[in-house]
Amino acid sequence: MSNETNQTVQIGGNSITLNDLIGKMTLDEKIAQLIQLAVPFYEGAEDAGLITGPMESLGITEDTVRNSGSVLGMAGAKDVINVQRTHLENNRLGIPLLMMADIVHGFKTIFPVPLAIGCSWDLPLAELSAEIAAKEAAVSGVHVTYAPMVDLVRDPRWGRVMESTGEDPYLNAEFARAFVRGFQGTDLAGDYDRVAACVKHFAAYGAGEAGRDYNTVDLSERQLREFYLPGYKAALDEGCEMVMTSFNTVDGIPATGNSNLMRKLLREEWGFDGILISDWGAVKELIAHGIAADETEAAAKALKAGVDIEMMTSCYAKNLADLVAKNEIDEALIDEAVMRILTLKKKLGLFENPYRAANPEREKEIVFCDDHRAASFELALKSCVLLKNESVLPLQSGQKIAVIGPFAQSGDLLGPWSWTGSHDAVVRLADSIKNKLSQPSSLLVAAGCDIESSTEEQWQEARAAAEAADVIVLALGEHSDMSGEAGCRANIQLPTVQLELIRKLKALNKPMVAVLFNGRPLDLHGVYDEADAILEAWFPGSEGGNAVAELLFGGANPSGRLTMSFPYSVGQVPVYYNAFNTGRPQGAADAQVRYVSQYLDIPNEPLLPFGFGLSYTEYDYSEASISSDTMTAEQPLTVTVKLTNSGKVAGEETVQLYVRDISGEVVRPVKELKDFRKVLLQPGETQEIEFTLTESQLRYYHSDLQHFSDAGEFLAFVGPNSKQTTALSFKLVK
Ligand code: BGC
């Protein structure tokens, strides 16, 4: 394989090439490098890092664990140092362990969930969030993070949509790059405050049928390449060191045993030479999927398909040696996998310094420090999306405010994948609102109900608070287990007790602001018409309460824009902006009354489209123009629009540029995001925004899977969201 083989590392004061090191390893030692077990196998870390895990349950020996190549989910400088030290004392060749963990949206300083970060459209801040997460994780002993998750998502029933940045391939790719840059920096070997990134889940995990986790994915290769693959590719182009497989099938073959996907596409076509790790237990799951009769066959299929590390099951540990002995597996495949693992260890500097950045003293200074919390606050401000506002926001400091709802005093604002975060340190919404009031006694707080249950007493308290207040702030949502992995819901409304609370409070005729804490686009029936204002706060992270209060009182102007459509109801799902038109679109001039592509009972359009978000100011878009009506490969176009802040407060608008190919060889989406610009405008200020549109942005995958553009008619659209746009036509001439 690659030229990495001649690289030299230092072990015990001696230099050795990676190739020679592999040459010294026994087959069992090599196989052990391909095994990854979680923290319970290394219990006792605090004292000595002894191996005490339930090895019998996996049918493996202490020797295997002792020689294993990496650990899952260990963090904390002291523990990591102990485990690494004990490992090195016992490991014959002195090969250090790689510590891998899910540092998804922050380590101790938790940032908003990735879907919320997506809604900020703020790539530099997204990058900074990853850089901070890396720094906190690295000093706590982590070497690799299982992030970014770049799965494109269209179905809000799927709990893991909160881990993605949304439904658009271009935007997802931009975020993938930003996260990888933030995690890895530019010099992993020299910069110990960075960690290696592992993009996941390869591939198309977001397209599971019916929004159910782990479910079948079956896409045409064109769909796969056009919509689902760009995120992973972008991460790899940015230098992402690792890839994780996905649980789902892709074209009938589970991703974790899929040679077409991993050997052909990932390795051969894209040239990826880093580590490919299975998702948790996914090698053994080849049996349940039905492509392996037993663990032996599962091991053989996964290794042949390209999986280097098996996470959390023991098909490799128990079977690879036999498979080699029987000539069913070429030992060279194992050597290749080991080489990739050793290469990453070298890149991270682990042979020279197996403890890398782990440092209990520095850990105390860096983790959850004020600067990091300030960055989390900033990103939370930018991630919240104002969905509705009928003259009730911003709130005034002199108002009497009743904060009601299960999230009024909840610390559950971190969201899924915040296992390292501290829930106790989360700023509660009611406390933050109190700080904004001129008289603290003007704050009234009541739960009204729990997330999924209620009592009459809770209601009576809420009613009393509401009756005494000028404005109700209703803090509602899903608890963090209602999204994330295995957090799928078929009904994506708020839980019934919360809808009931809204209905009862509505009868009191007070202005009502709903603040939503949740991990997916919701069906807002029972909220949208009832509330006078709605702020989608997602799971906003450690500084969530402060950020939301800042926005509610106008200390900051909401600027988030949805990156995933909010469906009108779950019956529309999947509903996304970059869809095809159909042959019988609704609203066409010559459309029949009945025989068009529509529902009899609900609109086709989502309640709130991709790109949507309100602000406390008004933006006027005027004079959109295009530099020419003809584009060539050599001569790009410019699309220009004048944007004025015609309101009374400063604000940040996200100007969006979309394109439609009017007549493609294959059908093209009605709109595709091609670029965007975030613009900060003072009241009364006007700025001219200029986009350059080039031929390469018009390319797409044709029926022969070649990626090129078609000559002919196009539309360019500029506007504040995917729906409200001005169209300009042009021609591509070839
Ligand atoms: C998830 C992955 C995660 C892994 C390790 C799996 O269940 O699907 O996203 O990285 O566990 O924690």
XYZ file of C-alpha atoms and ligand atoms in Angstrom:
746
model
C 0.000 0.000 0.000
C 0.993 3.603 0.570
C 4.369 5.173 1.188
C 3.507 5.284 4.909
C 5.219 1.917 5.261
C 8.667 3.451 5.406
C 7.796 5.900 8.097
C 9.880 5.659 11.197
C 8.616 5.802 14.747
C 10.386 5.812 18.084
C 9.696 2.977 20.475
C 11.650 2.738 23.708
C 14.387 4.983 22.317
C 14.798 2.923 19.129
C 13.750 3.866 15.616
C 11.747 1.396 13.609
C 9.757 1.646 10.401
C 6.065 0.875 10.588
C 6.670 -1.912 8.134
C 9.272 -3.527 10.358
C 7.037 -3.056 13.360
C 4.269 -4.977 11.629
C 6.843 -7.578 10.712
C 7.524 -8.123 14.402
C 3.892 -8.555 15.335
C 2.318 -11.975 15.696
C -0.922 -12.587 13.854
C -2.805 -12.362 17.140
C -1.183 -9.040 17.977
C -2.154 -7.709 14.588
C -5.730 -8.853 14.932
C -5.952 -7.272 18.360
C -5.172 -3.890 16.781
C -8.420 -4.252 14.823
C -10.549 -4.555 17.927
C -12.201 -1.713 19.728
C -13.858 -2.068 23.098
C -15.551 0.474 25.300
C -14.601 1.824 28.691
C -16.066 -0.985 30.828
C -13.226 -3.189 29.622
C -10.761 -0.781 31.165
C -12.460 -0.247 34.498
C -10.206 0.551 37.352
C -8.703 3.283 35.219
C -8.582 5.593 38.186
C -6.176 3.317 40.010
C -4.132 1.455 37.537
C -5.945 1.088 34.247
C -6.432 -2.616 34.786
C -8.469 -4.632 32.391
C -11.514 -5.886 34.212
C -14.196 -5.833 31.532
C -16.733 -8.568 30.874
C -14.540 -10.443 28.444
C -16.421 -13.713 28.747
C -19.510 -12.074 27.311
C -17.575 -11.483 24.100
C -15.677 -14.733 24.256
C -12.290 -13.022 24.108
C -9.218 -13.240 26.276
C -7.439 -10.715 28.438
C -4.512 -10.957 26.040
C -6.658 -9.707 23.217
C -7.832 -6.736 25.235
C -4.287 -6.097 26.400
C -3.075 -5.878 22.830
C -6.072 -4.052 21.390
C -5.444 -1.005 19.300
C -7.994 1.493 20.532
C -10.554 2.320 23.192
C -14.067 3.682 22.780
C -15.495 6.404 24.961
C -12.717 7.080 27.427
C -12.126 10.678 28.479
C -10.558 12.356 31.487
C -6.823 13.027 31.556
C -6.066 11.006 34.677
C -7.906 7.885 33.531
C -6.494 8.043 30.050
C -2.946 8.403 31.323
C -3.412 5.450 33.681
C -4.887 3.227 31.019
C -2.225 4.160 28.477
C 0.575 3.603 31.004
C -0.714 0.187 32.044
C -1.249 -0.726 28.429
C 2.302 0.182 27.489
C 3.725 -1.704 30.455
C 1.955 -4.820 29.282
C 2.159 -4.474 25.539
C 5.088 -6.501 24.214
C 5.963 -4.092 21.421
C 5.039 -0.854 23.160
C 2.342 0.198 20.712
C 0.159 2.916 22.240
C -3.623 2.899 22.350
C -5.782 5.270 20.354
C -8.528 6.871 22.432
C -11.668 7.465 20.414
C -14.913 9.019 21.585
C -18.070 10.747 20.394
C -17.315 14.432 20.820
C -20.158 15.590 18.660
C -21.134 19.144 19.648
C -18.743 19.960 22.419
C -16.921 18.219 25.213
C -17.748 19.855 28.575
C -18.688 23.120 26.952
C -21.655 21.922 24.972
C -22.622 23.777 21.816
C -26.048 23.662 20.183
C -26.827 20.342 18.483
C -25.512 20.106 14.902
C -28.933 20.713 13.331
C -29.050 23.976 15.264
C -25.482 24.812 14.250
C -26.639 24.243 10.675
C -29.360 26.848 11.195
C -26.700 29.434 12.049
C -25.341 29.163 8.491
C -22.190 30.364 10.229
C -19.233 28.338 9.023
C -16.514 30.165 10.975
C -18.431 29.703 14.231
C -19.116 26.063 13.420
C -15.397 25.614 12.882
C -14.643 27.346 16.157
C -17.080 25.076 18.007
C -15.208 22.039 16.676
C -11.853 23.581 17.538
C -12.971 24.172 21.115
C -14.478 20.701 21.374
C -11.170 19.292 20.119
C -9.145 21.308 22.593
C -11.213 20.245 25.591
C -11.304 16.635 24.429
C -7.590 16.496 23.633
C -6.507 17.797 27.031
C -8.800 15.177 28.528
C -6.984 12.468 26.616
C -9.120 11.926 23.507
C -7.316 11.405 20.176
C -10.142 10.815 17.716
C -13.704 12.072 17.641
C -16.553 10.268 15.945
C -17.688 13.375 14.147
C -18.768 15.043 11.989
C -21.970 13.207 11.208
C -22.837 14.423 7.736
C -25.809 12.245 6.849
C -28.263 14.215 4.713
C -31.688 14.197 6.351
C -35.177 14.557 4.985
C -37.307 12.734 7.500
C -37.870 14.389 10.884
C -39.255 11.179 12.340
C -35.660 9.945 12.428
C -34.207 10.839 15.817
C -30.746 11.460 14.444
C -31.681 14.444 12.296
C -30.389 16.528 15.218
C -26.873 15.249 14.479
C -26.959 16.476 10.888
C -26.842 19.988 9.496
C -29.919 19.373 7.363
C -31.415 18.609 3.984
C -29.103 20.409 1.593
C -26.055 18.703 0.065
C -24.143 21.916 -0.613
C -24.614 23.337 2.870
C -23.898 19.984 4.508
C -20.644 19.748 2.590
C -19.626 23.240 3.688
C -20.341 22.358 7.313
C -18.526 19.039 6.961
C -15.424 20.944 5.877
C -15.756 23.485 8.668
C -16.096 20.808 11.338
C -13.139 18.802 10.031
C -10.965 21.947 9.920
C -12.013 22.768 13.461
C -11.332 19.303 14.859
C -8.119 18.560 13.043
C -6.508 21.914 12.308
C -3.701 21.686 9.798
C -1.028 19.824 11.732
C -2.242 16.947 13.874
C 1.296 15.858 14.637
C 2.375 19.257 15.874
C -0.835 20.611 17.356
C -1.809 18.429 20.293
C -4.895 20.531 20.940
C -6.564 19.017 17.883
C -8.040 15.571 17.416
C -8.493 13.393 14.353
C -12.005 13.427 12.891
C -14.051 10.420 11.801
C -16.794 11.268 9.328
C -19.926 9.129 9.628
C -22.056 7.224 8.820
C -20.945 5.892 5.465
C -23.266 5.913 3.693
C -26.714 7.422 3.453
C -27.743 6.495 6.991
C -30.105 9.483 6.857
C -32.264 7.921 4.169
C -33.716 5.069 6.244
C -37.199 4.100 5.154
C -40.035 5.675 7.123
C -37.607 7.573 9.342
C -36.943 4.500 11.455
C -33.451 4.063 12.832
C -31.237 1.307 11.391
C -33.807 0.765 8.624
C -33.282 -0.125 4.971
C -31.907 2.450 2.558
C -32.470 1.922 -1.127
C -31.491 4.765 -3.413
C -30.542 5.015 -7.032
C -26.817 5.534 -7.450
C -27.607 8.941 -8.938
C -29.506 10.039 -5.815
C -26.734 8.682 -3.667
C -24.047 10.569 -5.527
C -25.952 13.779 -5.944
C -27.496 14.258 -2.522
C -26.006 11.878 0.003
C -22.318 11.492 -0.817
C -21.139 15.119 -1.087
C -20.969 15.550 2.706
C -18.605 12.590 3.211
C -16.527 13.539 0.189
C -16.154 17.111 1.408
C -14.975 15.895 4.816
C -12.376 13.666 3.156
C -11.248 16.415 0.791
C -10.606 18.457 3.924
C -8.299 15.695 5.168
C -10.610 13.841 7.557
C -8.590 10.915 8.922
C -11.265 8.288 9.479
C -14.607 7.028 8.196
C -17.280 5.104 10.090
C -19.641 2.725 8.342
C -23.408 2.960 8.718
C -25.915 0.443 10.046
C -28.186 0.483 6.995
C -28.175 -1.371 3.742
C -27.154 0.429 0.588
C -28.612 -1.121 -2.529
C -29.378 -4.372 -0.769
C -26.043 -4.823 0.989
C -25.404 -3.628 4.552
C -22.875 -0.788 4.400
C -20.538 -2.601 6.805
C -20.167 -5.519 4.393
C -20.454 -3.529 1.198
C -17.403 -3.775 -1.061
C -18.930 -1.598 -3.754
C -19.275 1.187 -1.292
C -16.029 0.835 0.596
C -13.449 -0.854 -1.586
C -14.645 0.482 -4.924
C -16.040 3.895 -4.142
C -14.308 5.001 -0.957
C -10.895 3.440 -1.442
C -10.434 3.090 -5.203
C -12.471 5.947 -6.617
C -11.946 8.499 -3.845
C -8.498 7.279 -2.844
C -9.248 7.194 0.883
C -6.423 5.484 2.709
C -7.331 6.181 6.317
C -8.994 3.953 8.886
C -12.469 2.638 8.238
C -14.219 1.638 11.442
C -17.496 -0.217 11.738
C -20.311 1.398 13.658
C -21.109 -0.132 17.066
C -21.695 -3.857 16.603
C -22.309 -3.449 12.888
C -20.009 -6.315 11.859
C -21.988 -8.838 13.861
C -25.219 -7.275 12.609
C -24.398 -8.627 9.148
C -25.947 -11.839 10.509
C -29.285 -10.240 11.413
C -29.289 -8.367 8.119
C -29.021 -11.709 6.384
C -25.709 -11.596 4.518
C -23.727 -13.731 6.945
C -24.650 -17.085 8.459
C -22.435 -16.645 11.504
C -19.729 -14.491 13.071
C -17.030 -16.121 10.947
C -18.714 -15.133 7.730
C -19.492 -11.682 9.138
C -15.795 -11.167 9.964
C -14.692 -12.300 6.527
C -17.210 -10.118 4.722
C -16.480 -6.996 6.723
C -12.712 -7.276 6.382
C -12.905 -8.033 2.684
C -15.255 -5.106 2.215
C -12.690 -2.851 3.869
C -13.558 -2.469 7.570
C -10.290 -2.036 9.495
C -11.617 -1.820 13.053
C -14.544 -3.764 14.444
C -16.308 -1.749 17.111
C -17.692 -3.558 20.143
C -18.210 -7.077 18.826
C -15.686 -9.861 18.546
C -16.134 -11.416 15.123
C -12.589 -10.385 14.148
C -11.044 -11.389 17.477
C -12.535 -14.844 17.373
C -12.293 -15.659 13.683
C -9.635 -13.856 11.699
C -6.772 -16.134 12.727
C -8.682 -19.239 11.632
C -9.747 -17.563 8.428
C -6.103 -16.834 7.634
C -5.085 -20.398 8.540
C -7.699 -21.755 6.164
C -6.601 -19.364 3.434
C -10.004 -17.754 3.351
C -8.542 -14.391 4.245
C -5.272 -13.085 2.934
C -3.086 -11.938 5.840
C -2.126 -8.980 3.672
C -5.608 -7.573 4.289
C -4.937 -7.616 8.007
C -1.519 -6.041 7.518
C -3.081 -3.229 5.517
C -5.600 -2.525 8.255
C -2.881 -2.573 10.921
C -0.756 -0.235 8.838
C -3.582 2.295 8.667
C -4.035 2.148 12.419
C -0.322 2.532 13.133
C -0.110 5.354 10.619
C -2.768 7.336 12.473
C -0.979 6.676 15.756
C 2.142 8.051 14.195
C 0.336 11.069 12.736
C -1.000 11.889 16.164
C 2.478 11.680 17.651
C 1.515 8.818 19.966
C 4.688 6.773 19.562
C 6.743 9.721 20.756
C 4.224 10.927 23.303
C 1.556 8.344 24.107
C -0.174 10.728 26.510
C -0.288 13.473 23.913
C -2.255 16.450 25.306
C -3.708 14.579 28.307
C -2.895 16.717 31.303
C -4.971 16.863 34.491
C -3.726 20.353 35.432
C -4.305 21.954 32.049
C -7.581 20.087 31.815
C -8.881 22.054 34.806
C -7.940 25.359 33.188
C -9.195 24.687 29.705
C -12.314 22.619 30.049
C -15.499 24.694 30.367
C -13.511 27.919 30.600
C -15.170 31.304 30.149
C -13.941 31.792 26.592
C -15.400 28.485 25.541
C -18.709 29.246 27.197
C -18.765 32.612 25.436
C -18.349 30.859 22.088
C -21.168 28.474 22.958
C -23.374 31.449 23.849
C -22.540 33.142 20.546
C -23.369 30.056 18.521
C -26.605 29.477 20.445
C -27.655 33.059 19.642
C -27.099 32.371 15.959
C -28.748 28.940 15.928
C -32.189 29.823 17.279
C -34.780 30.430 14.591
C -37.664 32.850 15.041
C -40.586 31.066 13.416
C -43.378 33.519 14.147
C -43.727 36.921 15.769
C -46.957 38.864 15.923
C -45.760 41.993 17.647
C -45.022 40.341 20.960
C -41.245 40.026 20.803
C -38.920 41.408 21.931
C -40.068 41.373 25.534
C -39.589 44.406 27.763
C -37.639 44.344 30.986
C -40.512 46.044 32.802
C -43.062 43.364 31.912
C -44.437 40.805 34.306
C -43.501 37.491 32.766
C -44.754 34.017 33.523
C -42.279 31.364 32.399
C -44.332 28.205 32.149
C -43.620 24.739 30.848
C -41.475 21.692 31.449
C -38.393 23.499 30.118
C -38.791 26.588 32.322
C -36.287 25.246 34.814
C -34.897 22.289 32.991
C -31.224 21.488 32.602
C -32.048 19.228 29.671
C -30.853 21.794 27.148
C -27.741 19.968 25.997
C -29.418 17.427 23.745
C -28.281 13.957 22.729
C -24.527 13.268 22.457
C -23.550 15.388 25.382
C -22.343 12.567 27.640
C -19.294 14.558 28.672
C -21.288 17.737 29.317
C -22.409 18.818 32.714
C -26.170 19.116 33.103
C -25.781 20.840 36.463
C -23.904 23.706 34.887
C -26.589 24.377 32.265
C -28.073 27.846 32.507
C -31.830 27.484 33.091
C -34.214 29.604 31.051
C -36.181 31.011 34.013
C -32.956 32.133 35.716
C -31.754 33.880 32.604
C -35.084 35.620 32.110
C -34.997 36.770 35.718
C -31.669 38.460 35.048
C -33.261 40.453 32.252
C -36.087 41.891 34.320
C -35.877 45.287 35.994
C -37.648 43.762 38.999
C -36.846 40.146 39.751
C -40.254 39.841 41.440
C -41.884 40.318 38.009
C -40.926 36.744 37.198
C -43.411 33.961 37.816
C -42.394 30.384 37.160
C -44.472 27.216 36.884
C -43.930 23.884 35.169
C -47.563 23.536 34.034
C -46.805 19.927 33.156
C -43.885 17.564 32.790
C -42.716 16.646 29.341
C -45.123 13.762 28.981
C -47.371 13.859 32.040
C -49.224 16.393 34.146
C -51.167 16.888 37.360
C -54.065 19.178 38.216
C -51.852 20.931 40.750
C -49.300 21.780 38.053
C -52.045 23.279 35.941
C -53.425 25.367 38.815
C -49.965 26.800 39.497
C -49.490 27.599 35.839
C -52.881 29.253 35.592
C -52.207 31.438 38.611
C -48.831 32.496 37.191
C -50.301 33.215 33.774
C -53.184 35.234 35.168
C -50.813 37.451 37.105
C -48.518 38.086 34.112
C -48.444 40.459 31.145
C -46.865 37.858 28.876
C -46.491 34.100 28.997
C -43.232 32.494 27.884
C -44.022 28.864 27.280
C -40.938 26.657 27.417
C -41.902 23.439 25.656
C -40.302 20.573 23.838
C -38.999 17.050 23.672
C -36.691 15.619 26.294
C -33.336 14.685 24.880
C -34.151 10.964 24.696
C -36.951 11.725 22.255
C -34.392 12.342 19.511
C -30.876 11.103 18.893
C -29.980 7.482 18.225
C -33.000 5.176 18.531
C -35.093 8.291 19.245
C -37.538 7.996 16.350
C -41.115 9.185 16.591
C -44.015 8.490 14.256
C -45.956 11.436 15.645
C -43.750 14.488 15.654
C -46.050 16.865 17.461
C -45.304 18.048 20.960
C -46.465 15.522 23.554
C -50.223 15.730 24.196
C -49.944 17.187 27.706
C -47.998 20.125 26.344
C -50.549 20.759 23.596
C -53.229 20.633 26.257
C -51.305 23.180 28.337
C -51.133 25.548 25.353
C -54.857 25.129 24.710
C -55.776 25.922 28.296
C -53.432 28.907 28.546
C -54.700 30.250 25.247
C -58.135 30.602 26.828
C -56.663 33.166 29.246
C -56.093 35.576 26.357
C -52.607 36.684 27.282
C -49.808 37.235 24.760
C -48.005 33.926 24.506
C -44.469 33.214 23.292
C -43.517 29.589 22.732
C -39.851 28.643 23.050
C -39.200 25.155 21.719
C -36.403 22.863 22.875
C -36.229 19.820 20.644
C -34.075 17.796 18.285
C -36.122 17.697 15.076
C -38.484 19.772 12.964
C -41.874 19.309 14.617
C -45.401 19.206 13.335
C -46.514 22.479 14.918
C -50.244 21.845 14.969
C -51.543 23.087 18.273
C -48.655 25.555 18.618
C -48.331 27.569 15.432
C -51.777 29.157 15.430
C -52.062 29.368 19.199
C -48.803 31.106 20.084
C -48.212 34.747 19.160
C -44.529 34.136 18.730
C -42.382 31.000 18.392
C -38.652 30.751 18.893
C -37.112 27.419 17.863
C -34.217 27.034 20.317
C -33.382 23.369 19.518
C -31.065 21.958 22.181
C -28.982 25.111 22.545
C -26.199 23.791 24.790
C -24.496 24.911 27.983
C -25.423 28.588 27.574
C -28.881 27.866 26.186
C -30.876 29.730 28.820
C -28.790 32.889 28.501
C -28.860 32.875 24.732
C -32.616 32.399 24.548
C -33.246 35.183 27.097
C -30.909 37.478 25.171
C -32.941 36.899 22.023
C -36.325 37.155 23.728
C -35.442 40.578 25.154
C -33.886 41.877 21.950
C -30.310 42.030 23.275
C -29.571 40.104 20.106
C -31.633 39.868 16.948
C -32.618 36.335 15.843
C -30.788 35.367 12.664
C -31.079 31.569 12.406
C -32.538 30.082 9.206
C -33.983 26.578 8.962
C -31.856 23.998 7.223
C -34.571 21.389 7.394
C -38.191 22.029 6.387
C -40.883 21.992 9.060
C -43.616 19.776 7.644
C -47.235 20.849 7.671
C -47.939 17.432 9.122
C -46.190 14.083 9.256
C -48.218 12.846 6.271
C -46.011 14.966 3.965
C -42.779 13.475 5.195
C -40.278 13.357 3.573
C -40.766 16.958 2.470
C -37.743 18.993 1.353
C -37.180 22.020 -0.810
C -34.882 20.536 -3.457
C -37.490 18.116 -4.791
C -38.590 17.376 -8.345
C -41.569 19.054 -9.923
C -43.507 15.926 -11.122
C -45.353 15.881 -14.436
C -48.466 17.191 -12.756
C -47.388 19.917 -10.414
C -49.891 21.782 -8.309
C -50.693 25.295 -9.473
C -49.657 24.842 -13.123
C -51.650 27.018 -15.516
C -53.062 24.015 -17.366
C -53.556 21.817 -14.276
C -56.729 19.827 -13.893
C -58.678 20.167 -10.683
C -58.168 16.675 -9.374
C -55.470 14.837 -11.259
C -52.480 16.725 -9.974
C -49.775 15.735 -7.540
C -51.339 16.795 -4.255
C -53.080 15.726 -1.072
C -56.829 16.079 -0.697
C -56.526 17.119 2.924
C -53.295 19.062 3.416
C -51.132 21.425 1.356
C -48.083 20.190 -0.530
C -45.888 22.897 0.916
C -44.229 22.436 4.295
C -45.388 24.781 7.049
C -41.978 26.475 7.054
C -39.520 26.057 4.204
C -35.782 25.506 4.072
C -33.938 28.779 4.623
C -36.783 30.383 6.575
C -36.347 32.500 9.687
C -37.657 35.849 10.944
C -35.915 38.715 12.644
C -36.800 41.824 14.649
C -36.040 43.968 11.651
C -37.200 44.033 8.018
C -34.987 43.351 5.041
C -35.948 44.711 1.628
C -34.612 42.875 -1.363
C -34.552 45.031 -4.440
C -33.080 45.318 -7.888
C -31.918 41.735 -8.308
C -29.997 41.647 -11.563
C -27.781 39.367 -13.568
C -24.673 40.509 -15.415
C -25.592 38.801 -18.679
C -28.234 36.464 -20.007
C -25.531 34.120 -21.237
C -22.948 32.118 -19.356
C -20.085 30.100 -20.770
C -17.522 27.873 -19.100
C -15.023 30.721 -19.356
C -17.429 33.524 -18.528
C -19.231 33.269 -15.225
C -22.191 35.466 -14.334
C -22.726 37.721 -11.419
C -26.059 37.911 -9.673
C -26.486 41.094 -7.710
C -29.096 42.163 -5.214
C -29.488 45.215 -3.023
C -30.419 44.552 0.521
C -31.688 47.226 2.893
C -32.361 46.962 6.582
C -35.573 48.962 6.666
C -36.350 48.245 10.302
C -35.242 49.813 13.538
C -32.568 47.426 14.796
C -29.381 45.945 13.419
C -29.666 42.453 12.065
C -27.908 39.698 10.192
C -29.627 38.439 7.059
C -28.702 35.287 5.142
C -29.026 36.007 1.443
C -29.531 32.791 -0.488
C -28.769 31.963 -4.119
C -30.551 29.060 -5.799
C -30.506 27.658 -9.322
C -32.847 25.594 -11.445
C -31.903 23.805 -14.623
C -35.009 24.113 -16.799
C -34.254 21.240 -19.136
C -31.772 18.630 -17.977
C -30.951 15.231 -19.335
C -32.392 13.914 -16.078
C -34.928 15.766 -13.958
C -33.450 18.554 -11.847
C -34.705 19.853 -8.488
C -37.022 22.875 -8.519
C -34.317 24.756 -6.637
C -30.795 23.999 -5.485
C -28.831 26.147 -3.071
C -25.585 27.283 -4.680
C -24.292 30.000 -2.397
C -25.267 32.266 0.479
C -23.983 35.344 2.214
C -24.481 36.442 5.785
C -24.774 40.202 5.926
C -24.854 42.387 9.016
C -26.825 45.589 8.426
C -27.434 48.557 10.670
C -30.903 50.136 10.548
C -31.290 52.046 7.278
C -28.127 50.514 5.804
C -28.075 49.137 2.275
C -25.517 46.739 0.872
C -25.087 45.298 -2.551
C -24.544 41.565 -2.473
C -22.810 39.976 -5.408
C -22.671 36.282 -6.186
C -20.527 34.759 -8.884
C -22.154 31.849 -10.627
C -19.930 29.554 -12.651
C -20.512 26.692 -15.022
C -19.104 24.220 -12.499
C -21.975 25.034 -10.124
C -24.429 23.833 -12.773
C -22.969 20.347 -13.054
C -24.864 17.295 -11.949
C -24.852 13.517 -12.303
C -26.284 12.377 -15.618
C -27.813 9.013 -16.412
C -24.329 7.631 -17.109
C -23.248 8.993 -13.668
C -20.917 11.485 -15.305
C -20.813 14.882 -13.654
C -21.152 17.766 -16.112
C -23.484 20.603 -17.051
C -26.042 20.903 -19.840
C -26.245 23.808 -22.205
C -29.628 25.509 -22.130
C -32.007 27.532 -20.000
C -31.577 28.122 -16.280
C -33.112 30.214 -13.564
C -31.150 31.871 -10.777
C -33.092 32.842 -7.674
C -32.127 35.209 -4.885
C -34.034 35.683 -1.678
C -34.352 35.270 2.070
C -35.428 31.601 1.910
C -36.094 28.804 -0.555
C -39.665 29.961 -1.165
C -39.576 33.766 -1.371
C -37.210 34.322 -4.244
C -36.856 36.512 -7.326
C -36.075 34.588 -10.496
C -33.634 35.681 -13.198
C -33.150 33.659 -16.360
C -29.968 32.905 -18.196
C -28.569 30.491 -20.714
C -25.525 28.294 -20.527
C -23.808 28.216 -23.909
C -21.256 25.539 -24.619
C -23.549 5.357 16.788
C -22.323 6.109 16.316
C -21.343 6.279 17.440
C -21.009 4.929 18.015
C -19.979 4.968 19.126
C -23.184 4.105 17.552
O -24.286 3.524 18.144
O -24.356 5.044 15.678
O -22.704 7.347 15.769
O -20.213 6.950 16.984
O -22.189 4.339 18.520
O -20.471 5.527 20.264
